[in-house]
mmCIF file of C-alpha atoms and ligand atoms in Angstrom:
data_model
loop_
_atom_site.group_PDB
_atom_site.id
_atom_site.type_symbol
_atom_site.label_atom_id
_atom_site.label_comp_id
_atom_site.label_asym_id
_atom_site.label_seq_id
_atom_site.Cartn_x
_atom_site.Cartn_y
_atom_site.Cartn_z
ATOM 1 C CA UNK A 33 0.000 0.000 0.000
ATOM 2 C CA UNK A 34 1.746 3.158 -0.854
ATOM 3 C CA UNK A 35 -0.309 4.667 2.030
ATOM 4 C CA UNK A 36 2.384 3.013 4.201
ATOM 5 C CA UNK A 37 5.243 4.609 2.980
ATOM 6 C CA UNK A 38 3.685 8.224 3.368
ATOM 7 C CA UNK A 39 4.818 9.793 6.723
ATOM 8 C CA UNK A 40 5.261 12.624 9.391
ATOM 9 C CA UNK A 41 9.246 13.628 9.949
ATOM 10 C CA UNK A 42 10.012 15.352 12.946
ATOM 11 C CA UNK A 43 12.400 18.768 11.423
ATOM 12 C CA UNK A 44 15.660 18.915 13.408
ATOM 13 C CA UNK A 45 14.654 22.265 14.861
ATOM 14 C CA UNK A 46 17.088 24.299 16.826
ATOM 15 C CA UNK A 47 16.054 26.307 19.628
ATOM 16 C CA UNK A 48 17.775 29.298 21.881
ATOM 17 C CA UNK A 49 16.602 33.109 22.927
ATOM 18 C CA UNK A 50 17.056 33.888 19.484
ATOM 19 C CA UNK A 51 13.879 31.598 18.275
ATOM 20 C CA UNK A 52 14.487 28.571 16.164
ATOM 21 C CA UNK A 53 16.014 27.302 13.431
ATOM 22 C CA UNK A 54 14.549 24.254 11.578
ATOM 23 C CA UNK A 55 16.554 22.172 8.534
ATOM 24 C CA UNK A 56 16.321 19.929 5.889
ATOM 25 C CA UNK A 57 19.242 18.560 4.102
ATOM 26 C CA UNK A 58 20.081 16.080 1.429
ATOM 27 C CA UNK A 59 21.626 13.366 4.343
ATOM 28 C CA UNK A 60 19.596 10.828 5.627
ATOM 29 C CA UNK A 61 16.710 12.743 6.837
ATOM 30 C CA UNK A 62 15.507 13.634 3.303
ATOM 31 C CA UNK A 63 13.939 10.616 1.181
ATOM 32 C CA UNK A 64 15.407 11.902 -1.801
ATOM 33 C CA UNK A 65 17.729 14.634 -3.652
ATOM 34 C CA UNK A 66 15.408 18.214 -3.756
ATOM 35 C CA UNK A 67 14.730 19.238 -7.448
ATOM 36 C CA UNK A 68 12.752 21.624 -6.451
ATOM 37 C CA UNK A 69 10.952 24.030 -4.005
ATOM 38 C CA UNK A 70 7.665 26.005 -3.973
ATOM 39 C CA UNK A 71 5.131 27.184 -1.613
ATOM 40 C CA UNK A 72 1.977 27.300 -1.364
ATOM 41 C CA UNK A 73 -0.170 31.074 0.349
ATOM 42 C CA UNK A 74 -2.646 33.730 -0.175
ATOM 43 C CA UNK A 75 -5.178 30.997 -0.139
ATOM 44 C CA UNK A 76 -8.629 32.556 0.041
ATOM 45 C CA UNK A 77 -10.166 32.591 3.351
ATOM 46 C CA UNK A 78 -13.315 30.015 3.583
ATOM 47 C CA UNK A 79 -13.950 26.676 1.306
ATOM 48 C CA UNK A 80 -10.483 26.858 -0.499
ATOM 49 C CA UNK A 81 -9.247 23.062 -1.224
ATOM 50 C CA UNK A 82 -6.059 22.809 -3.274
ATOM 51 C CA UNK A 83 -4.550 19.405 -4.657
ATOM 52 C CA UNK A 84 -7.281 16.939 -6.594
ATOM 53 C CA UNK A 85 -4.527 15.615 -7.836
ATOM 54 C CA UNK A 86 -2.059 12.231 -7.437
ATOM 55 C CA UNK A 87 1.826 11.971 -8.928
ATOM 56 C CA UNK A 88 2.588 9.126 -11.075
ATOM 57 C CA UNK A 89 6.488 9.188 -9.979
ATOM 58 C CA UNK A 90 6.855 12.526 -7.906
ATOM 59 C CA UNK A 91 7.209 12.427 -4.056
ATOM 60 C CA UNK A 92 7.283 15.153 -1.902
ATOM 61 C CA UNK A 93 7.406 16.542 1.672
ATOM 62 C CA UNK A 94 4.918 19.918 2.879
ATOM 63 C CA UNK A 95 5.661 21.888 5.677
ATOM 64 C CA UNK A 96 3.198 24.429 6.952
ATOM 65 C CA UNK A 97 5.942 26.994 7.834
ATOM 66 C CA UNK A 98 2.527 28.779 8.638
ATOM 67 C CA UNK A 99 -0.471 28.330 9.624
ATOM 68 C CA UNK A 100 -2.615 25.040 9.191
ATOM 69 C CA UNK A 101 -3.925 22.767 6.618
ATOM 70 C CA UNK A 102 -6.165 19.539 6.667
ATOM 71 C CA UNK A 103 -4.557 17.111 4.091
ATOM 72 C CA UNK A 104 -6.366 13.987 2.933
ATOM 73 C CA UNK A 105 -3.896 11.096 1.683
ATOM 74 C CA UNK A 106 -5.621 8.345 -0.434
ATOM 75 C CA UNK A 107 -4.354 5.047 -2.164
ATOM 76 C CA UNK A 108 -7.062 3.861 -3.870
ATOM 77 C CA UNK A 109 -8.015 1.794 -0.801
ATOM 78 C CA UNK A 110 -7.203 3.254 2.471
ATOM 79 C CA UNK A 111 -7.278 6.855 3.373
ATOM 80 C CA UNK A 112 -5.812 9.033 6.267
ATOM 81 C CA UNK A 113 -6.351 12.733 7.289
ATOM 82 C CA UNK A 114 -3.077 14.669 8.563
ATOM 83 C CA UNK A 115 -3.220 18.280 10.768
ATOM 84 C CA UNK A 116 -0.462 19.998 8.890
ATOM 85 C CA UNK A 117 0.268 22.830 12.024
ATOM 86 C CA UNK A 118 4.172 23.055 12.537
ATOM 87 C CA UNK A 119 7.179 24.543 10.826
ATOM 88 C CA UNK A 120 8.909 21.231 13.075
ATOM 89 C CA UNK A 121 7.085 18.364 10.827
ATOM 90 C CA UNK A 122 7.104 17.182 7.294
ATOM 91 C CA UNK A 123 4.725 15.323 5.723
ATOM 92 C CA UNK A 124 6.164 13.070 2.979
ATOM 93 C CA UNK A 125 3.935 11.810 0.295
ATOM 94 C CA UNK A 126 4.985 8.930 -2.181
ATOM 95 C CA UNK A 127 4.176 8.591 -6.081
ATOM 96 C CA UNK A 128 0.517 7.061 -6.638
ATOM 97 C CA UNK A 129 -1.315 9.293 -4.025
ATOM 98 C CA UNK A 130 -4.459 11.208 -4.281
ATOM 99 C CA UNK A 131 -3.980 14.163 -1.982
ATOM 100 C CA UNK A 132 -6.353 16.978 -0.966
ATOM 101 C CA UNK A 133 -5.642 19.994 1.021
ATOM 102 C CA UNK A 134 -8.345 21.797 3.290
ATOM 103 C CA UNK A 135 -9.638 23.313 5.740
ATOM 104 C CA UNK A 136 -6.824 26.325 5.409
ATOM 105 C CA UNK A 137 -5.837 28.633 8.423
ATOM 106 C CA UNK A 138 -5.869 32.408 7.921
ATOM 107 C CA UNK A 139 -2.414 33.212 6.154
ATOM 108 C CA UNK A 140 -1.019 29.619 6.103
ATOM 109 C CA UNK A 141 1.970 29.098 4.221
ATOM 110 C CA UNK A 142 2.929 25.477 2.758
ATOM 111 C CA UNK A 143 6.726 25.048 1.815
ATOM 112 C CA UNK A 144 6.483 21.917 -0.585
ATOM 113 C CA UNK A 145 10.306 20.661 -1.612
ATOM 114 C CA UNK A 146 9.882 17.542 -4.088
ATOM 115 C CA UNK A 147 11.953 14.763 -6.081
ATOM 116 C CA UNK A 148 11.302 16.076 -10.073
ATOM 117 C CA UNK A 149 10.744 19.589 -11.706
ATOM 118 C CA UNK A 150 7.857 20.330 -12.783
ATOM 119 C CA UNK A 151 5.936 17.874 -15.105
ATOM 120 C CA UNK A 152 2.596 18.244 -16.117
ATOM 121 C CA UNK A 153 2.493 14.579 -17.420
ATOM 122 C CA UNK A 154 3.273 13.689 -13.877
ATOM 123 C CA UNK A 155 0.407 14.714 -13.008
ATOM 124 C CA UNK A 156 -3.154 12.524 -12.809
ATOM 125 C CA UNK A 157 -6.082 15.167 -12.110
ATOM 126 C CA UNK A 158 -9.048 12.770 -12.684
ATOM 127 C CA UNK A 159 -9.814 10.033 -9.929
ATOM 128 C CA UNK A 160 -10.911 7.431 -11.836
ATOM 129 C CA UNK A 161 -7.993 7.539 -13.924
ATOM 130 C CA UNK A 162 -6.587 7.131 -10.715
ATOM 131 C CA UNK A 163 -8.273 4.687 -9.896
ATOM 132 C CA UNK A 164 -7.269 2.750 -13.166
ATOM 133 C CA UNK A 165 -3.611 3.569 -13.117
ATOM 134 C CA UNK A 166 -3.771 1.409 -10.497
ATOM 135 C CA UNK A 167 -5.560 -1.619 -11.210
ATOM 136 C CA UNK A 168 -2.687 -2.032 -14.166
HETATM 137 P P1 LIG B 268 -1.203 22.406 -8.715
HETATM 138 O O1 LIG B 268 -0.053 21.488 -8.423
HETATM 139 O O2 LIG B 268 -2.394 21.822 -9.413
HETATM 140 O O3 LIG B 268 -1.684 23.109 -7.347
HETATM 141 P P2 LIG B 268 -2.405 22.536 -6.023
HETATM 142 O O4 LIG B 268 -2.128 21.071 -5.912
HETATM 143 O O5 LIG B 268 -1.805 23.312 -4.886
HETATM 144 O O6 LIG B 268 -3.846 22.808 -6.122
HETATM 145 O O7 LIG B 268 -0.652 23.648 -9.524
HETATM 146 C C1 LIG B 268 -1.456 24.770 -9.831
HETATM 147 C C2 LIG B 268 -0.984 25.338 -11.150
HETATM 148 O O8 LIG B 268 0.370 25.770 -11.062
HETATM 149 C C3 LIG B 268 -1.040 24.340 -12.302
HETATM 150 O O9 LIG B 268 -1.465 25.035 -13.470
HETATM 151 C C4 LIG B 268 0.387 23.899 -12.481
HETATM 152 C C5 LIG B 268 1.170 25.102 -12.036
HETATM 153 N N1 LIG B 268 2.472 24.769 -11.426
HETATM 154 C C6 LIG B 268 3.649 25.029 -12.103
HETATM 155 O O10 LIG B 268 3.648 25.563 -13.235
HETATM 156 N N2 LIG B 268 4.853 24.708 -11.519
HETATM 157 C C7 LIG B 268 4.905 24.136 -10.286
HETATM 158 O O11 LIG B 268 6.021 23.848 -9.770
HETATM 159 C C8 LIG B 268 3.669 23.863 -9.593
HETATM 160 C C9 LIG B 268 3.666 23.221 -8.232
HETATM 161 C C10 LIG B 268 2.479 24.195 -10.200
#
């Protein structure tokens, strides 16, 4: 089930009088080399659900450096719901997984660092297709 590989990582998080400082790196807390970065804000205050969407190959970790999000994590058989609310905790989501993204927080802020550049083709918007993508 690729729902079993998907997973919270606790951020090595430095903390003094200063604040904190949280990191990622390309060692052995990162899955896999970063290709690329974006984030995700200015989402509309209300009903607002992003994502709809699985990845064929891509796999990727969101932070909420702000904020929180609902996010909905489906393999085509089970499902689980994750609180996205900490700059200190990743979620990591493997190829082959329909995700949705909800219940947004006033001015939340979703870093989102991932595997591939951007690739349209990657991309399965349509959850039957889904659905049969995996049945193959
Ligand atoms: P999408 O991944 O569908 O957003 P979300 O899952 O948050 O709802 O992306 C929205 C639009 O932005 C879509 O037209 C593709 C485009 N886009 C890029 O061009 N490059 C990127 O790196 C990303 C993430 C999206």
């Amino acid at each position: 089930m690729n729902l079993n590989k998907c997973k919270t990582i606790s951020i090595p998080t430095i903390k003094d009088n200063r604040g904190y400082i949280s990191f990622l790196q390309n060692s052995n807390a990162l899955p896999f080399i970063i290709r690329r970065v974006y984030y995700i804000y200015g989402v509309p205050h209300g009903n607002c659900t992003r994502g709809a969407h699985a990845h064929k190959k891509l796999n990727q970790i969101m932070i909420a450096l702000m904020g929180a999000v609902k996010v909905s994590l489906d393999d085509g058989t089970q499902s689980k719901e994750y609180l996205l609310n900490s700059p200190q905790t990743g979620l990591f989501i493997s190829e082959m997984i329909w995700r949705d993204l909800y219940d947004f927080s006033d001015n939340t802020v979703i870093l989102v660092l991932t595997n591939m550049i951007y690739k349209e083709s990657d991309y399965i918007r349509n959850y039957e297709q889904f659905q049969d993508i995996l049945k193959k």
